[in-house]
Each structure stands twice: as structure tokens, then as C-alpha cells.
mmCIF file with all atom_site columns, C-alpha atoms in Angstrom:
data_model
loop_
_atom_site.group_PDB
_atom_site.id
_atom_site.type_symbol
_atom_site.label_atom_id
_atom_site.label_alt_id
_atom_site.label_comp_id
_atom_site.label_asym_id
_atom_site.label_entity_id
_atom_site.label_seq_id
_atom_site.pdbx_PDB_ins_code
_atom_site.Cartn_x
_atom_site.Cartn_y
_atom_site.Cartn_z
_atom_site.occupancy
_atom_site.B_iso_or_equiv
_atom_site.pdbx_formal_charge
_atom_site.auth_seq_id
_atom_site.auth_comp_id
_atom_site.auth_asym_id
_atom_site.auth_atom_id
_atom_site.pdbx_PDB_model_num
ATOM 1   C CA . MET A 1 1   ? -3.157  -15.229 -41.909 1.00 50.00 ? 1   MET A CA 1
ATOM 2   C CA . PRO A 1 2   ? -2.459  -14.400 -38.212 1.00 57.00 ? 2   PRO A CA 1
ATOM 3   C CA . GLN A 1 3   ? -0.933  -16.970 -36.184 1.00 60.00 ? 3   GLN A CA 1
ATOM 4   C CA . PRO A 1 4   ? -2.814  -18.254 -32.953 1.00 61.00 ? 4   PRO A CA 1
ATOM 5   C CA . ALA A 1 5   ? -1.202  -17.131 -29.591 1.00 63.00 ? 5   ALA A CA 1
ATOM 6   C CA . SER A 1 6   ? 0.670   -19.835 -28.001 1.00 68.00 ? 6   SER A CA 1
ATOM 7   C CA . ARG A 1 7   ? -0.055  -20.902 -24.498 1.00 67.00 ? 7   ARG A CA 1
ATOM 8   C CA . PHE A 1 8   ? 3.287   -19.495 -23.221 1.00 62.00 ? 8   PHE A CA 1
ATOM 9   C CA . SER A 1 9   ? 2.493   -15.980 -24.412 1.00 69.00 ? 9   SER A CA 1
ATOM 10  C CA . THR A 1 10  ? -0.857  -16.185 -22.465 1.00 71.00 ? 10  THR A CA 1
ATOM 11  C CA . LEU A 1 11  ? 0.735   -17.515 -19.349 1.00 73.00 ? 11  LEU A CA 1
ATOM 12  C CA . GLN A 1 12  ? 3.737   -14.897 -19.504 1.00 85.00 ? 12  GLN A CA 1
ATOM 13  C CA . PRO A 1 13  ? 2.035   -12.384 -17.393 1.00 83.00 ? 13  PRO A CA 1
ATOM 14  C CA . LEU A 1 14  ? 1.080   -14.682 -14.640 1.00 83.00 ? 14  LEU A CA 1
ATOM 15  C CA . LEU A 1 15  ? 4.597   -16.232 -14.649 1.00 88.00 ? 15  LEU A CA 1
ATOM 16  C CA . ARG A 1 16  ? 6.047   -12.784 -14.153 1.00 89.00 ? 16  ARG A CA 1
ATOM 17  C CA . GLN A 1 17  ? 3.792   -12.115 -11.419 1.00 89.00 ? 17  GLN A CA 1
ATOM 18  C CA . TRP A 1 18  ? 4.760   -15.183 -9.705  1.00 90.00 ? 18  TRP A CA 1
ATOM 19  C CA . ALA A 1 19  ? 8.377   -14.659 -10.230 1.00 92.00 ? 19  ALA A CA 1
ATOM 20  C CA . VAL A 1 20  ? 8.189   -11.250 -8.591  1.00 93.00 ? 20  VAL A CA 1
ATOM 21  C CA . LEU A 1 21  ? 6.242   -12.793 -5.796  1.00 94.00 ? 21  LEU A CA 1
ATOM 22  C CA . ALA A 1 22  ? 8.760   -15.436 -5.422  1.00 95.00 ? 22  ALA A CA 1
ATOM 23  C CA . GLY A 1 23  ? 11.809  -12.902 -5.519  1.00 95.00 ? 23  GLY A CA 1
ATOM 24  C CA . ILE A 1 24  ? 10.099  -10.496 -2.845  1.00 95.00 ? 24  ILE A CA 1
ATOM 25  C CA . SER A 1 25  ? 9.115   -13.700 -0.589  1.00 96.00 ? 25  SER A CA 1
ATOM 26  C CA . PHE A 1 26  ? 12.750  -14.887 -0.812  1.00 96.00 ? 26  PHE A CA 1
ATOM 27  C CA . ALA A 1 27  ? 14.205  -11.448 0.123   1.00 96.00 ? 27  ALA A CA 1
ATOM 28  C CA . LEU A 1 28  ? 11.989  -11.187 2.972   1.00 96.00 ? 28  LEU A CA 1
ATOM 29  C CA . ALA A 1 29  ? 12.442  -14.740 4.093   1.00 95.00 ? 29  ALA A CA 1
ATOM 30  C CA . LEU A 1 30  ? 16.226  -14.468 3.949   1.00 95.00 ? 30  LEU A CA 1
ATOM 31  C CA . THR A 1 31  ? 16.450  -11.059 5.949   1.00 95.00 ? 31  THR A CA 1
ATOM 32  C CA . LEU A 1 32  ? 14.023  -12.284 8.633   1.00 94.00 ? 32  LEU A CA 1
ATOM 33  C CA . THR A 1 33  ? 15.817  -15.707 8.933   1.00 94.00 ? 33  THR A CA 1
ATOM 34  C CA . LEU A 1 34  ? 19.385  -14.082 9.056   1.00 93.00 ? 34  LEU A CA 1
ATOM 35  C CA . TYR A 1 35  ? 18.115  -11.529 11.426  1.00 94.00 ? 35  TYR A CA 1
ATOM 36  C CA . LEU A 1 36  ? 16.511  -13.884 13.827  1.00 91.00 ? 36  LEU A CA 1
ATOM 37  C CA . TYR A 1 37  ? 18.992  -16.816 13.763  1.00 89.00 ? 37  TYR A CA 1
ATOM 38  C CA . GLY A 1 38  ? 22.027  -15.834 11.911  1.00 90.00 ? 38  GLY A CA 1
ATOM 39  C CA . THR A 1 39  ? 23.830  -18.457 10.103  1.00 87.00 ? 39  THR A CA 1
ATOM 40  C CA . GLN A 1 40  ? 23.310  -21.195 12.621  1.00 84.00 ? 40  GLN A CA 1
ATOM 41  C CA . ASP A 1 41  ? 22.591  -24.725 11.780  1.00 85.00 ? 41  ASP A CA 1
ATOM 42  C CA . GLN A 1 42  ? 19.197  -25.387 10.234  1.00 89.00 ? 42  GLN A CA 1
ATOM 43  C CA . LEU A 1 43  ? 19.557  -22.190 8.081   1.00 90.00 ? 43  LEU A CA 1
ATOM 44  C CA . PHE A 1 44  ? 18.119  -23.751 4.813   1.00 92.00 ? 44  PHE A CA 1
ATOM 45  C CA . GLY A 1 45  ? 15.212  -25.422 6.682   1.00 92.00 ? 45  GLY A CA 1
ATOM 46  C CA . ARG A 1 46  ? 14.252  -22.219 8.352   1.00 93.00 ? 46  ARG A CA 1
ATOM 47  C CA . LEU A 1 47  ? 14.765  -20.317 5.122   1.00 93.00 ? 47  LEU A CA 1
ATOM 48  C CA . PHE A 1 48  ? 12.602  -22.525 3.047   1.00 94.00 ? 48  PHE A CA 1
ATOM 49  C CA . ARG A 1 49  ? 9.702   -22.516 5.556   1.00 95.00 ? 49  ARG A CA 1
ATOM 50  C CA . ALA A 1 50  ? 9.924   -18.651 5.812   1.00 95.00 ? 50  ALA A CA 1
ATOM 51  C CA . PHE A 1 51  ? 9.853   -18.365 2.046   1.00 96.00 ? 51  PHE A CA 1
ATOM 52  C CA . PHE A 1 52  ? 6.920   -20.837 1.724   1.00 96.00 ? 52  PHE A CA 1
ATOM 53  C CA . VAL A 1 53  ? 4.871   -18.809 4.348   1.00 95.00 ? 53  VAL A CA 1
ATOM 54  C CA . PHE A 1 54  ? 5.627   -15.380 2.804   1.00 95.00 ? 54  PHE A CA 1
ATOM 55  C CA . PHE A 1 55  ? 5.076   -16.674 -0.725  1.00 95.00 ? 55  PHE A CA 1
ATOM 56  C CA . TRP A 1 56  ? 1.753   -18.102 -0.184  1.00 95.00 ? 56  TRP A CA 1
ATOM 57  C CA . LEU A 1 57  ? 0.476   -15.248 2.075   1.00 94.00 ? 57  LEU A CA 1
ATOM 58  C CA . MET A 1 58  ? 1.474   -12.742 -0.728  1.00 93.00 ? 58  MET A CA 1
ATOM 59  C CA . ALA A 1 59  ? 0.112   -14.938 -3.596  1.00 92.00 ? 59  ALA A CA 1
ATOM 60  C CA . VAL A 1 60  ? -3.224  -15.449 -2.003  1.00 93.00 ? 60  VAL A CA 1
ATOM 61  C CA . THR A 1 61  ? -3.187  -11.766 -1.254  1.00 93.00 ? 61  THR A CA 1
ATOM 62  C CA . PHE A 1 62  ? -2.217  -10.335 -4.421  1.00 91.00 ? 62  PHE A CA 1
ATOM 63  C CA . LEU A 1 63  ? -3.297  -12.766 -7.017  1.00 88.00 ? 63  LEU A CA 1
ATOM 64  C CA . ALA A 1 64  ? -6.654  -13.883 -5.275  1.00 91.00 ? 64  ALA A CA 1
ATOM 65  C CA . ALA A 1 65  ? -8.012  -11.339 -2.486  1.00 93.00 ? 65  ALA A CA 1
ATOM 66  C CA . VAL A 1 66  ? -7.140  -7.994  -4.507  1.00 90.00 ? 66  VAL A CA 1
ATOM 67  C CA . PRO A 1 67  ? -8.625  -9.015  -7.746  1.00 90.00 ? 67  PRO A CA 1
ATOM 68  C CA . PHE A 1 68  ? -11.803 -10.652 -6.151  1.00 91.00 ? 68  PHE A CA 1
ATOM 69  C CA . VAL A 1 69  ? -12.507 -7.286  -4.111  1.00 89.00 ? 69  VAL A CA 1
ATOM 70  C CA . SER A 1 70  ? -11.922 -5.258  -7.323  1.00 86.00 ? 70  SER A CA 1
ATOM 71  C CA . TRP A 1 71  ? -14.302 -7.570  -9.198  1.00 87.00 ? 71  TRP A CA 1
ATOM 72  C CA . ALA A 1 72  ? -16.805 -7.632  -6.404  1.00 86.00 ? 72  ALA A CA 1
ATOM 73  C CA . ALA A 1 73  ? -16.848 -4.001  -6.093  1.00 84.00 ? 73  ALA A CA 1
ATOM 74  C CA . ALA A 1 74  ? -17.306 -3.145  -9.749  1.00 82.00 ? 74  ALA A CA 1
ATOM 75  C CA . ASN A 1 75  ? -20.060 -5.786  -10.185 1.00 84.00 ? 75  ASN A CA 1
ATOM 76  C CA . TRP A 1 76  ? -21.944 -5.636  -7.000  1.00 85.00 ? 76  TRP A CA 1
ATOM 77  C CA . PHE A 1 77  ? -21.902 -1.761  -6.461  1.00 80.00 ? 77  PHE A CA 1
ATOM 78  C CA . GLY A 1 78  ? -22.085 -0.627  -10.133 1.00 73.00 ? 78  GLY A CA 1
ATOM 79  C CA . PRO A 1 79  ? -19.334 1.205   -12.212 1.00 68.00 ? 79  PRO A CA 1
ATOM 80  C CA . THR A 1 80  ? -20.447 4.649   -10.788 1.00 70.00 ? 80  THR A CA 1
ATOM 81  C CA . TRP A 1 81  ? -19.394 3.829   -7.055  1.00 67.00 ? 81  TRP A CA 1
ATOM 82  C CA . ALA A 1 82  ? -15.969 4.798   -7.556  1.00 60.00 ? 82  ALA A CA 1
ATOM 83  C CA . GLU A 1 83  ? -16.479 8.147   -9.370  1.00 60.00 ? 83  GLU A CA 1
ATOM 84  C CA . THR A 1 84  ? -15.597 11.403  -7.750  1.00 58.00 ? 84  THR A CA 1
ATOM 85  C CA . PRO A 1 85  ? -18.422 12.959  -5.680  1.00 60.00 ? 85  PRO A CA 1
ATOM 86  C CA . ALA A 1 86  ? -20.363 15.880  -7.066  1.00 60.00 ? 86  ALA A CA 1
ATOM 87  C CA . ARG A 1 87  ? -19.249 19.349  -6.293  1.00 65.00 ? 87  ARG A CA 1
ATOM 88  C CA . SER A 1 88  ? -20.577 20.963  -3.223  1.00 62.00 ? 88  SER A CA 1
ATOM 89  C CA . ARG A 1 89  ? -23.169 23.525  -4.163  1.00 65.00 ? 89  ARG A CA 1
ATOM 90  C CA . GLN A 1 90  ? -22.155 26.211  -1.671  1.00 68.00 ? 90  GLN A CA 1
ATOM 91  C CA . ARG A 1 91  ? -22.294 29.880  -2.926  1.00 64.00 ? 91  ARG A CA 1
ATOM 92  C CA . LYS A 1 92  ? -19.063 31.745  -2.714  1.00 65.00 ? 92  LYS A CA 1
ATOM 93  C CA . LYS A 1 93  ? -19.358 35.250  -1.720  1.00 61.00 ? 93  LYS A CA 1
ATOM 94  C CA . PRO A 1 94  ? -18.405 37.915  -4.017  1.00 62.00 ? 94  PRO A CA 1
ATOM 95  C CA . ALA A 1 95  ? -14.992 39.458  -3.834  1.00 60.00 ? 95  ALA A CA 1
ATOM 96  C CA . ALA A 1 96  ? -16.355 43.016  -2.885  1.00 61.00 ? 96  ALA A CA 1
ATOM 97  C CA . ALA A 1 97  ? -18.399 41.426  0.055   1.00 60.00 ? 97  ALA A CA 1
ATOM 98  C CA . VAL A 1 98  ? -15.188 40.110  1.639   1.00 59.00 ? 98  VAL A CA 1
ATOM 99  C CA . SER A 1 99  ? -13.693 42.523  4.280   1.00 62.00 ? 99  SER A CA 1
ATOM 100 C CA . ARG A 1 100 ? -10.193 41.777  5.275   1.00 66.00 ? 100 ARG A CA 1
ATOM 101 C CA . THR A 1 101 ? -8.718  43.653  8.241   1.00 68.00 ? 101 THR A CA 1
ATOM 102 C CA . PRO A 1 102 ? -4.992  43.965  8.222   1.00 64.00 ? 102 PRO A CA 1
ATOM 103 C CA . ALA A 1 103 ? -3.053  42.252  11.006  1.00 67.00 ? 103 ALA A CA 1
ATOM 104 C CA . ARG A 1 104 ? -2.321  44.383  13.979  1.00 71.00 ? 104 ARG A CA 1
ATOM 105 C CA . ALA A 1 105 ? 0.674   44.188  16.210  1.00 69.00 ? 105 ALA A CA 1
ATOM 106 C CA . VAL A 1 106 ? -0.206  42.750  19.852  1.00 70.00 ? 106 VAL A CA 1
ATOM 107 C CA . ALA A 1 107 ? 1.246   44.496  22.754  1.00 71.00 ? 107 ALA A CA 1
ATOM 108 C CA . ARG A 1 108 ? 3.028   42.093  25.002  1.00 71.00 ? 108 ARG A CA 1
ATOM 109 C CA . PRO A 1 109 ? 4.190   42.743  28.546  1.00 71.00 ? 109 PRO A CA 1
ATOM 110 C CA . LYS A 1 110 ? 7.900   43.388  28.828  1.00 71.00 ? 110 LYS A CA 1
ATOM 111 C CA . PRO A 1 111 ? 9.738   40.692  30.705  1.00 69.00 ? 111 PRO A CA 1
ATOM 112 C CA . SER A 1 112 ? 10.836  41.813  34.269  1.00 71.00 ? 112 SER A CA 1
ATOM 113 C CA . ASN A 1 113 ? 14.377  40.841  35.429  1.00 69.00 ? 113 ASN A CA 1
ATOM 114 C CA . GLN A 1 114 ? 13.406  40.942  39.002  1.00 69.00 ? 114 GLN A CA 1
ATOM 115 C CA . ASN A 1 115 ? 13.629  37.872  41.055  1.00 66.00 ? 115 ASN A CA 1
ATOM 116 C CA . HIS A 1 116 ? 10.482  37.258  43.020  1.00 61.00 ? 116 HIS A CA 1
ATOM 117 C CA . LEU A 1 117 ? 10.791  35.640  46.401  1.00 58.00 ? 117 LEU A CA 1
#
């Protein structure tokens, strides 16, 4: 008899996404804070605020806005809206009708070495 899936195994992909977002947010916050302020006082307070802003901006974007837009596009426009467009129905000329002239050399005037006053 198969065992039911635990709650942790169903939350694992979501926790992994949150962990990736937290790691990227921390790296961005640390880089920005050190670049702007260096290691002056209030480093940890500025780092926490920057981490919080980056984390929530990215979490809302990647965990809410992007999935919603994908869902809305699939459900509101139908599954065929993203398919490749039909090929154009232009007729190609037969190979015998295409005439190609060889490239010709263009005569250029010789540069003069005279100084004009």
C-alpha cells in the first residue's frame, strides 16, 4: 500500500524557491550596502533593510506576478495564443528564373598627391 506524501515533501519545492530568493536577496543587499556605505556603523541595520526590500520585491515578482500572468494568459487567451504563427504563403521563384550577375569591379579615381591651395 503506498504511503501518503508528507506535508514536508509537498512544501519542499516552495521552500527551495524561498531559499534561493533569500540567498540572492542577501547577496544583492550585501553588495549594495558595502558599495554604498562600506563597513561604517549601522551596517547590520542597513543590511537587514536592504535584504527585506530585495527579498519581498523578488518574492512578489517571481512567486506571485509571473505565475499569475502565465495563468491568466493561458486561461483568458486560450492555449493557442502562444503557438507559432502560420508560415507565410509567399511563392518562391524557381531556381531557373533567378538570374545572378557576377559582381563587377568599380573603377575608383586615383588619389592625387597634389596639395591644393
